[in-house]
Coordinates of C-alpha atoms and ligand atoms in Angstrom, one line a residue:
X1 CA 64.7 17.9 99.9
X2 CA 65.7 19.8 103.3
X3 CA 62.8 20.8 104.4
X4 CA 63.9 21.0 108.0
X5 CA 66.5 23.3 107.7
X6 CA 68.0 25.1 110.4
X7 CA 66.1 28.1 112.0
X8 CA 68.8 30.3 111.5
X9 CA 68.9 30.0 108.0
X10 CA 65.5 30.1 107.3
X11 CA 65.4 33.4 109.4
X12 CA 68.2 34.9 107.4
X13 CA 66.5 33.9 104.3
X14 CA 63.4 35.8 105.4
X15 CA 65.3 38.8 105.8
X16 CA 66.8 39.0 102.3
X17 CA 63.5 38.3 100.7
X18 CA 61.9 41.3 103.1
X19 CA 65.2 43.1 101.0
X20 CA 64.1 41.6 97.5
X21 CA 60.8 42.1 97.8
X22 CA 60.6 45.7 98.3
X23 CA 62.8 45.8 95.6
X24 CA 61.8 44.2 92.5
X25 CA 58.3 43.4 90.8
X26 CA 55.8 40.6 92.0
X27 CA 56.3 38.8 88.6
X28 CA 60.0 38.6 89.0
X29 CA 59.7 37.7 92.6
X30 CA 57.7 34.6 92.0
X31 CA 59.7 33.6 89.4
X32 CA 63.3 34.0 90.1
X33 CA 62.8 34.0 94.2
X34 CA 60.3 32.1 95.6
X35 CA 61.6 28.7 94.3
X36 CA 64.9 29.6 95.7
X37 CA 65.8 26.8 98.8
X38 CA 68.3 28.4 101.5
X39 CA 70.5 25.6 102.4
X40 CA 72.9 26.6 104.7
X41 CA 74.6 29.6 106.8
X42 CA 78.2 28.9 107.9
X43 CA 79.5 31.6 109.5
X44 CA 78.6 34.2 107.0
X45 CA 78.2 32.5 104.4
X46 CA 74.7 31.9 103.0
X47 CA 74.3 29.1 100.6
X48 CA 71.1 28.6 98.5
X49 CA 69.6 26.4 96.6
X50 CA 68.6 27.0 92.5
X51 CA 66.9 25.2 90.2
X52 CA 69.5 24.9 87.2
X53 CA 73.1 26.6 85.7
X54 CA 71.1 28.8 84.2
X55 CA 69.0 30.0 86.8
X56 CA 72.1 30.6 88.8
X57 CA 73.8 33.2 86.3
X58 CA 70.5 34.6 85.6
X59 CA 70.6 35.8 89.2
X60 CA 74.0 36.7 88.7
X61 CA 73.3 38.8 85.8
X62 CA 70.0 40.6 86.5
X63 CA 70.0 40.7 90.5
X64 CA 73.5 41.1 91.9
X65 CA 73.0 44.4 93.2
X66 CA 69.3 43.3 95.0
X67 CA 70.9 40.2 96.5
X68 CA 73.9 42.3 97.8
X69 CA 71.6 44.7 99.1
X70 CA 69.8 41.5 101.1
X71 CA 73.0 40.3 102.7
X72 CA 74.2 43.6 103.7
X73 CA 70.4 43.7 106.1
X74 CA 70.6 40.5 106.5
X75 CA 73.7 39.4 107.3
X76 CA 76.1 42.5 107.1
X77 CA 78.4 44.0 104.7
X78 CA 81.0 40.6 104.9
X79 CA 77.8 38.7 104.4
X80 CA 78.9 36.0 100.9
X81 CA 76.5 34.1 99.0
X82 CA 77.1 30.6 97.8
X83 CA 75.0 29.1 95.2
X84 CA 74.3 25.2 95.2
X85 CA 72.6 23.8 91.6
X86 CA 70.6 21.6 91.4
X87 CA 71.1 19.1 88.4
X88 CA 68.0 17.5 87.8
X89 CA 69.2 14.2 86.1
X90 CA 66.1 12.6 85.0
X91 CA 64.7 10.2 87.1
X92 CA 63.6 10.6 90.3
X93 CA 65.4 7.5 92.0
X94 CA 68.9 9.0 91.6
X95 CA 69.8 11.9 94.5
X96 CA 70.1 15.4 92.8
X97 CA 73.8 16.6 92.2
X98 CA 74.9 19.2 94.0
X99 CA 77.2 22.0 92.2
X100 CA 78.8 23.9 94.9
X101 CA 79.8 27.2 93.2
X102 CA 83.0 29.3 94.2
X103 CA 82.3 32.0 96.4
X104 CA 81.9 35.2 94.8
X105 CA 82.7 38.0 96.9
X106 CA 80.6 40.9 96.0
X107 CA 83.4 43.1 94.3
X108 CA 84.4 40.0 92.3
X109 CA 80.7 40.1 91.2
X110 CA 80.6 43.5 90.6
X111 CA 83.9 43.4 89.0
X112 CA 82.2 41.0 86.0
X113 CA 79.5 42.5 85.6
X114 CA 81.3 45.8 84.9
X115 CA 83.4 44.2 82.3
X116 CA 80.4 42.8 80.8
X117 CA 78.5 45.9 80.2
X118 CA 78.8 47.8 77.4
X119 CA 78.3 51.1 78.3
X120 CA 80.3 52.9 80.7
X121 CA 82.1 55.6 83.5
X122 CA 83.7 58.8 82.9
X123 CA 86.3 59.1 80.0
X124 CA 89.4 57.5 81.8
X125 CA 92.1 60.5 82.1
X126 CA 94.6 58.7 79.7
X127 CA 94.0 56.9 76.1
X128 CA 95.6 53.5 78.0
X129 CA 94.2 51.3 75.2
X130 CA 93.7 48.5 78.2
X131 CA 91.5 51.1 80.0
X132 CA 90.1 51.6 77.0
X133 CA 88.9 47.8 76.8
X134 CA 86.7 47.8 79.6
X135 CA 84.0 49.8 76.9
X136 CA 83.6 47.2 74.8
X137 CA 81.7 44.0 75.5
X138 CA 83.9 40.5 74.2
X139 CA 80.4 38.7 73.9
X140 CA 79.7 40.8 70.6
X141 CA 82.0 39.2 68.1
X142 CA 81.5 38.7 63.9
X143 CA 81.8 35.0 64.7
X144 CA 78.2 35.1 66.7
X145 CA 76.5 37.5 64.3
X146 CA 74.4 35.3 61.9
X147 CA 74.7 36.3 58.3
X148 CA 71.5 37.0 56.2
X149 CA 70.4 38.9 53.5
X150 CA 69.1 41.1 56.0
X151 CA 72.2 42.4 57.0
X152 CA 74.9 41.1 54.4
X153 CA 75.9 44.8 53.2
X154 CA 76.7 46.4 56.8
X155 CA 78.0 43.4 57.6
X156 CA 80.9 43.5 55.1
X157 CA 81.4 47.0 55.2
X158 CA 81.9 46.3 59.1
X159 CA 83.7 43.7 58.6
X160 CA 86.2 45.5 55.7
X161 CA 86.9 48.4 58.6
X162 CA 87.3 45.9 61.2
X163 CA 90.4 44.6 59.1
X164 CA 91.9 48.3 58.0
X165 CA 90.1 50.9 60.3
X166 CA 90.9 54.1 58.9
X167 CA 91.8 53.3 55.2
X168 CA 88.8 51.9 53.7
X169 CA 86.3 54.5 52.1
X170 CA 84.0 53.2 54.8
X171 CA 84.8 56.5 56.7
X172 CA 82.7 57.5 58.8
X173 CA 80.8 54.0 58.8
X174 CA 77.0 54.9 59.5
X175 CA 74.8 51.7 60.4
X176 CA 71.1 52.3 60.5
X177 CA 68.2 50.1 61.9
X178 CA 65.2 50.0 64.1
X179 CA 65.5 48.5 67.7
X180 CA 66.9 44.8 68.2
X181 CA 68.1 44.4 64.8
X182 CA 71.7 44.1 65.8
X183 CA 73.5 47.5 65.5
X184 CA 75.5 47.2 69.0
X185 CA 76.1 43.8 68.3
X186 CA 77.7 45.0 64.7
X187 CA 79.8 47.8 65.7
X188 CA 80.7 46.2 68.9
X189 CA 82.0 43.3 67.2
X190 CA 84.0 45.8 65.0
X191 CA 86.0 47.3 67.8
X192 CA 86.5 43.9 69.7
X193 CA 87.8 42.7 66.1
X194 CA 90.2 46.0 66.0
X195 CA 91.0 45.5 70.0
X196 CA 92.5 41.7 69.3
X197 CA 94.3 41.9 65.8
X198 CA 95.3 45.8 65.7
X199 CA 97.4 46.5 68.6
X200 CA 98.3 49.5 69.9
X201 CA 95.0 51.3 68.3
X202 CA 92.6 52.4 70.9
X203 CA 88.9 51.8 70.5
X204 CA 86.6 53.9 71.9
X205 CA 83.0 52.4 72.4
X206 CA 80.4 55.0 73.7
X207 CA 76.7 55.1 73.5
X208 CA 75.5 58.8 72.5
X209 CA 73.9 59.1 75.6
X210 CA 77.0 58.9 77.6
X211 CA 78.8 60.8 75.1
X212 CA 76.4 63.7 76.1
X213 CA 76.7 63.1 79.6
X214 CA 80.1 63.3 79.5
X215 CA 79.8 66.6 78.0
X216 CA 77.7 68.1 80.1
X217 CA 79.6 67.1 83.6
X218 CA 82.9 68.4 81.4
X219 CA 81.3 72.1 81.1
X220 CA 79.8 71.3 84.6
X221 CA 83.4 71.0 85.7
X222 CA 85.3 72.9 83.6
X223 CA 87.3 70.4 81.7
X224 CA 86.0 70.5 78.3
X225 CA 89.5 70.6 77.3
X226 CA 90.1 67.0 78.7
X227 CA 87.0 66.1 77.7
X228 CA 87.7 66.7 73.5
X229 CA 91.5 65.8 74.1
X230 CA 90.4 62.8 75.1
X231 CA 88.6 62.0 72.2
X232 CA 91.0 63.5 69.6
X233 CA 93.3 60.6 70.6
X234 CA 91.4 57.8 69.9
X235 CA 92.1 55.7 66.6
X236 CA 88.4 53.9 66.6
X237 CA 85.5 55.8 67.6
X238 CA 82.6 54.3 67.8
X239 CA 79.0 56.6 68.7
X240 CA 75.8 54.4 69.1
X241 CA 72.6 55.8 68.7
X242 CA 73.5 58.8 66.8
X243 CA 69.4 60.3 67.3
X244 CA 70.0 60.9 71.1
X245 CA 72.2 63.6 69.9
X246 CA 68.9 65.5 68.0
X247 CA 68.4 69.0 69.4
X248 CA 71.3 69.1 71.5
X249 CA 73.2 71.5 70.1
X250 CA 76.1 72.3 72.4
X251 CA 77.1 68.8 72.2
X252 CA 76.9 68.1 68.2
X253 CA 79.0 71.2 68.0
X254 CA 81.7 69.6 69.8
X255 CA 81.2 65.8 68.6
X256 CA 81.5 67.8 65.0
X257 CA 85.0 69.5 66.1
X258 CA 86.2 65.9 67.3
X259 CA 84.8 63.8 64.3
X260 CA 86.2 66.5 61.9
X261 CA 90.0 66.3 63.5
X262 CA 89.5 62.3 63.8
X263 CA 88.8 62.3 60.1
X264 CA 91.1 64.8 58.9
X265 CA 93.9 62.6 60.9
X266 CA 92.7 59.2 59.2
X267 CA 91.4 57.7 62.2
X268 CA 88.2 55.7 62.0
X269 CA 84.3 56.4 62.6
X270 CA 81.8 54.5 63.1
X271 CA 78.3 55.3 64.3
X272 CA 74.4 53.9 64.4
X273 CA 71.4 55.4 64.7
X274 CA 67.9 53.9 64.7
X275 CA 66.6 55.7 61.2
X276 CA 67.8 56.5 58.2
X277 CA 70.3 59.8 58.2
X278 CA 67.8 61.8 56.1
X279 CA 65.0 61.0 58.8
X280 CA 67.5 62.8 61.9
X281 CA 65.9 65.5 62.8
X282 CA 67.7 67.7 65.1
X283 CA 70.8 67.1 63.7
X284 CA 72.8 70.2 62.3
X285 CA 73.0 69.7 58.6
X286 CA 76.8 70.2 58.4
X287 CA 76.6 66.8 60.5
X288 CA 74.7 65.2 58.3
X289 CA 76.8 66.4 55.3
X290 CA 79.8 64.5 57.0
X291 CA 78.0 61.4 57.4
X292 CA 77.7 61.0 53.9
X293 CA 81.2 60.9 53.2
X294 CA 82.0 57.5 54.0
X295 CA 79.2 54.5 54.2
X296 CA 75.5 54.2 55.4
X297 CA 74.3 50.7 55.5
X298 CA 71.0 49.7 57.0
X299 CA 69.9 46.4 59.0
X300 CA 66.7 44.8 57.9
X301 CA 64.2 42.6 59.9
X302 CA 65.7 39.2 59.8
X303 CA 63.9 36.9 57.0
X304 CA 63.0 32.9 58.5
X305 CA 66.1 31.1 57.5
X306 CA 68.3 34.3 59.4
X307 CA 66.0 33.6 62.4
X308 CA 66.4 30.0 62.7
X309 CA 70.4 30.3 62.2
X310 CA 70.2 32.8 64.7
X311 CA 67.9 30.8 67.1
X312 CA 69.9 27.3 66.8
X313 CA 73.5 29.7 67.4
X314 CA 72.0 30.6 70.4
X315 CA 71.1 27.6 71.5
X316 CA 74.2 26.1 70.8
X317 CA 76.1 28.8 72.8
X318 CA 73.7 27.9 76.0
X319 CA 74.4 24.5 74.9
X320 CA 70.7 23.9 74.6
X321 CA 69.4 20.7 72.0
X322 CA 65.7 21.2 70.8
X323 CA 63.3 19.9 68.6
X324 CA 63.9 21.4 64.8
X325 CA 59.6 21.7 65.2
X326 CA 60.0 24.2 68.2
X327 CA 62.8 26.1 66.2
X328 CA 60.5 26.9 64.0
X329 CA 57.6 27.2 65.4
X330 CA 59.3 30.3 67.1
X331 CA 60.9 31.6 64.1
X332 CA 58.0 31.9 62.6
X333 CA 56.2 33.3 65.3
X334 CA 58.8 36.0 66.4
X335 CA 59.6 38.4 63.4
X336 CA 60.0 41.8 64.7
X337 CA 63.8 41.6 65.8
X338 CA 66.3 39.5 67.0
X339 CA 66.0 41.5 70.8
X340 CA 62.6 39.6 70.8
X341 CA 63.3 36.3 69.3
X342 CA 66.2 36.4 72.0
X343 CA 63.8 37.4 74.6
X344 CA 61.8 34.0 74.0
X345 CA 64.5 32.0 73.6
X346 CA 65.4 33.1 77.3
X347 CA 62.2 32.7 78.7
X348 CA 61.9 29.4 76.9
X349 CA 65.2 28.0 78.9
X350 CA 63.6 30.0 82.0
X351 CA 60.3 28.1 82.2
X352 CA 62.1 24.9 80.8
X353 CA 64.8 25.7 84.4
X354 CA 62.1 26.3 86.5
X355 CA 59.1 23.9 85.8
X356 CA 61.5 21.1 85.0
X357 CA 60.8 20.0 82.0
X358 CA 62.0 19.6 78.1
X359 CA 61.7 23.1 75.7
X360 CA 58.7 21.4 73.8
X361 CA 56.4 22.8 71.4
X362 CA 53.4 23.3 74.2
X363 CA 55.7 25.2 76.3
X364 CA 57.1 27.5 73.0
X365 CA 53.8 28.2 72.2
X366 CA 52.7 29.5 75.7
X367 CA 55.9 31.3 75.8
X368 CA 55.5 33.1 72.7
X369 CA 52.3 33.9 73.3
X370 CA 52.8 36.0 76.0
X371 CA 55.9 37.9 74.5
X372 CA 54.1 38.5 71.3
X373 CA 51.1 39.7 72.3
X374 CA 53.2 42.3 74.6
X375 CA 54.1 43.9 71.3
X376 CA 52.0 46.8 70.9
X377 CA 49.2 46.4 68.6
X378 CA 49.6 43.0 67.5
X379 CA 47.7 40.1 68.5
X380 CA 48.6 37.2 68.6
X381 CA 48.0 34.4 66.2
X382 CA 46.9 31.7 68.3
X383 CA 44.3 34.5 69.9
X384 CA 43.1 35.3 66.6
X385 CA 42.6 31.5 65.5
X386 CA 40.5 31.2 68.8
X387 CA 38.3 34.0 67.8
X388 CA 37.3 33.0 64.6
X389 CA 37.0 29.8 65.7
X390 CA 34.4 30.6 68.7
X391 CA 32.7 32.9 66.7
X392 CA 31.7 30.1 63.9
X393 CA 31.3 27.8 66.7
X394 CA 34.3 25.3 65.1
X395 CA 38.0 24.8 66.6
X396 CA 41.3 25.8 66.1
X397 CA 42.3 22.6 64.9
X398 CA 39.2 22.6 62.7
X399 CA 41.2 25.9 60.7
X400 CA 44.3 23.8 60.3
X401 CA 42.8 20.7 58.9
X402 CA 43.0 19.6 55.9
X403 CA 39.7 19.4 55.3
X404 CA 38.0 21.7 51.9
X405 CA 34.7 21.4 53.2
X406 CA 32.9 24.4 52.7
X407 CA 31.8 25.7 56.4
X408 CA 35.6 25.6 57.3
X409 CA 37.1 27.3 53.9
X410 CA 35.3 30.4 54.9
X411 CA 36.3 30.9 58.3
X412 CA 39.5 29.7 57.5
X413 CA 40.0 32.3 55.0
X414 CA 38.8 34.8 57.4
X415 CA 41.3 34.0 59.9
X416 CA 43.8 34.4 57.4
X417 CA 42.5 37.4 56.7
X418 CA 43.0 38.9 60.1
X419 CA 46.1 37.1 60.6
X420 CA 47.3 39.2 57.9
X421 CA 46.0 42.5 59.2
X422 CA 46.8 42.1 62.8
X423 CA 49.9 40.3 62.9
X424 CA 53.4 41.3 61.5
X425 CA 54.0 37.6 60.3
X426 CA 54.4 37.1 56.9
X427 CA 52.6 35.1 54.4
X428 CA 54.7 32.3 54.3
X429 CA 54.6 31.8 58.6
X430 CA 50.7 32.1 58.4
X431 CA 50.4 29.5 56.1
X432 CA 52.7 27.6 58.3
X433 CA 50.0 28.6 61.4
X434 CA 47.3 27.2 59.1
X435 CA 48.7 23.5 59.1
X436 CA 51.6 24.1 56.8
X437 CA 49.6 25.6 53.3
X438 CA 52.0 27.9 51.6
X439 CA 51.8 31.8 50.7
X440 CA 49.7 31.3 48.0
X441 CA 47.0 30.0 49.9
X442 CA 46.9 32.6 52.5
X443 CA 47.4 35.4 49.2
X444 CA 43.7 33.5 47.9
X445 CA 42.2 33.8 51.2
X446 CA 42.5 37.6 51.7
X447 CA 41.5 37.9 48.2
X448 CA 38.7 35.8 48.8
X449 CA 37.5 37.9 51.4
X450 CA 38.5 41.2 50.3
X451 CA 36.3 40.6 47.2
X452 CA 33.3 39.2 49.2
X453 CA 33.4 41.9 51.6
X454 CA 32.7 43.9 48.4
X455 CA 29.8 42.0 47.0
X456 CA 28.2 41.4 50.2
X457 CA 27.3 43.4 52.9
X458 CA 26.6 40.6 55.2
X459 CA 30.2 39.5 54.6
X460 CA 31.2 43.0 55.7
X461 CA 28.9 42.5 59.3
X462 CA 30.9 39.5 60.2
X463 CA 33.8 40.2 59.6
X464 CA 33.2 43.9 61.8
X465 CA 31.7 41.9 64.2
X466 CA 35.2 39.9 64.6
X467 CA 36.9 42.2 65.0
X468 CA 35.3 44.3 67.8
X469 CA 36.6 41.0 69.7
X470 CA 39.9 41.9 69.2
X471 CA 40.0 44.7 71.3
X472 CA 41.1 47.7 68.7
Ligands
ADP501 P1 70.2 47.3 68.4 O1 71.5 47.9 68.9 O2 70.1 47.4 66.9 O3 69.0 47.7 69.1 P2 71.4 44.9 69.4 O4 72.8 45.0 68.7 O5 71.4 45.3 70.8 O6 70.3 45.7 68.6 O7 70.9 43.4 69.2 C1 69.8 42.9 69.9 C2 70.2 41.4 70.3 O8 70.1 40.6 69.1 C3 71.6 41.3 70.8 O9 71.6 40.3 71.8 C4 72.4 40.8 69.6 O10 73.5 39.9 70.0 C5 71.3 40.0 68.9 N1 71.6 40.0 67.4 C6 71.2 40.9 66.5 N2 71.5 40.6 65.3 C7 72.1 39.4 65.3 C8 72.6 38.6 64.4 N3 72.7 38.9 63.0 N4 73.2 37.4 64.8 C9 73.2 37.1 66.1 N5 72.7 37.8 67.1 C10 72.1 39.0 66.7
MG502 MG1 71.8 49.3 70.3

């Protein structure tokens, strides 16, 4: 490509990354800025170089405010950007086609990403349903949010106030769930659903962390009085994260005066929080007691088919074709939450953008590897295969055979065994890490070696021994 580009540019281009550097971490430098190509500088217009679409609105999306910051050192506050993509079409004969992209000025940048984020300013002064709209996020939607057993009864219960907010017995509307397992996405989706088919009701969207903080710059500035008239008028509130309100008491006793008038005038609630209401501590009871006059649903861990159909909507919204085998070999790798099956599928279609080359089963499994083996505690499976493997000198692809022969049942089993303890997969994906045996087999194998750890205390050695390796 231009490797000869003009000094000027390449001078500017030094200047922002002096800017970048400083200002985000080495990992993220080398991958999102380092293969960055400046092209050109016309006037002030900077134009570089990216790998792919998607590498383009990931910079959009995570480092607007760091590349502004570059081009207002390097080139000065009129300083634009311009981004040229790279289509890689295949073979290497054919030139590379150029995408010019439109020039975004930074307040146009700014302005969509502001109405892409969820959470956000002051209370506006007037209950303007289209000032109103810029709290919600239109990404969340019920037509995006996969259906599974795992979530089938908040779901509906969502879905039944989405359609009559205020008159179902779903009032208040209390979704519980541990991180990533989707309650933004649910209640979000509720209010976008109210926003487009209920007109003239305002939806109110706020995390309870800005609820608080909204509260305490209203007593700050003495307009508490704006600050609960404000929410008195609102048709649809919806509070996430319902804990962060726990030992504050000043502002539960004002969300209780609010949510007791919303109620009393038929207007609908809806909050989340990340347990289950009897586990809130720090809430005041008489809270508590009002939750449990409408609905509390709870989200569960998504089971494997839920993953999949979540992973292939995904990709079909990135408009992204992969091999069923890598599909699954990342749903059954990634069973915490969706937040983290998400996070691999973007990193996946990262590495994939930058390296060049097909989402394939090698590059899923390195990928995974080093998302799941972030997770606290848990190691991952591949690791654990490698262990056991070393440790009676055999290999990995020894414990998936097929093969019954004796001096690789045993280890097998064992890895099973640990696979079990360490990991959070479930029977059914080990078996599928063991060269596709089913539950049962992997239920025999910790049997097996539960009950020979009992009889024999050699048994018991090695399999201490193991696990010193796994660092815990
Ligand atoms: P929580 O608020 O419970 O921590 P989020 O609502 O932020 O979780 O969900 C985490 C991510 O997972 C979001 O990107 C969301 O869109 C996605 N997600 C969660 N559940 C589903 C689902 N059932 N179908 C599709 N996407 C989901
Ligand atoms: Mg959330």
């Amino acid at each position: 490509m231009n490797s000869q580009y003009p000094f000027e540019v390449a001078s500017v281009w030094e200047k922002c990354l002096h800017v970048i550097k400083a200002n985000v971490p080495e990992q993220s430098f080398k991958t999102w800025f380092e293969p960055i190509i400046p092209a050109h500088l016309h006037g002030k217009t900077l134009t570089i170089q990216v790998p792919s679409q998607f590498f383009y609105e990931w910079l959009e999306e995570n480092y607007v405010h760091v590349l502004r910051r570059a081009l207002d050192y390097a080139i000065g506050r009129e300083g634009q950007l311009e981004y040229s993509i790279i289509v890689d079409t295949g073979g290497d004969r054919q030139p590379p086609i150029k995408v010019q992209v439109p020039t975004h000025s930074p307040d146009m940048m700014e302005a969509k990403r502001k109405a892409a984020e969820p959470h956000l300013p002051p209370p506006p002064k007037s209950t303007d349903a289209s000032e109103l709209e810029m709290y919600l996020n239109p990404s969340y939607s019920f037509d995006n949010y996969i259906e599974g057993d795992c979530n089938r009864l908040a779901r509906s219960a969502a879905m039944a106030v989405a359609q009559r907010p205020g008159v179902t017995s779903f009032n208040p509307l209390l979704i519980y769930g541990g991180v990533g397992l989707g309650k933004t996405h649910l209640v979000q989706a509720v209010g976008n659903h109210i926003k487009v088919h209920a007109h003239g009701k305002s939806v109110l969207y706020v995390s309870s962390e800005k609820f608080t903080n909204q509260f305490i710059n209203a007593i700050k500035n003495n307009t508490l009085q704006g600050f609960t008239d404000f929410y008195m008028k609102i048709d649809v509130l919806i509070l996430d994260d319902v804990q962060f309100l726990s030992g504050k008491e000043k502002t539960q006793d004002t969300f209780f005066h609010i949510f007791n008038h919303l109620h009393q005038s038929g207007r609908q609630i809806i909050m989340t929080s990340d347990r289950r209401p009897s586990e809130l501590q720090g809430l005041q009871d008489r809270l508590l007691s009002r939750f449990k006059w409408g609905l509390t649903a709870d989200l569960q861990q998504p089971d494997l088919e839920t993953r999949i159909a979540i992973i292939q909507r995904k990709l079909q919204m990135e408009g992204i074709n992969i091999d069923e085998k890598v599909i699954e070999y990342v749903a059954h790798s990634v069973n915490t939450n969706v937040r983290e099956l998400e996070g691999v599928i973007v990193s996946l279609m990262a590495q994939a953008s930058l390296v060049r080359r097909d989402i394939d089963l090698e590059l899923a499994k390195s990928v995974s590897k080093n998302i799941v083996t972030s997770e606290e505690r848990t190691v991952n499976i591949d690791t654990i295969q490698e262990i056991v493997a070393d440790y009676f000198e055999l290999t990995v692809a020894d414990l998936k055979s097929k093969s019954r022969k004796k001096e690789l049942v045993y280890p097998r089993q064992v890895a099973m065994y640990f696979a079990k303890e360490l990991t959070p997969l479930a029977l059914k994906s080990i078996g599928y890490h063991f060269g596709g045996r089913d539950h049962s087999t992997v239920i025999h194998a910790i049997q097996m070696v539960n009950d020979l750890m009992q009889e024999d205390d050699s048994v018991k050695d090695t399999i201490q021994r193991i696990r010193s390796n796994f660092g815990g």
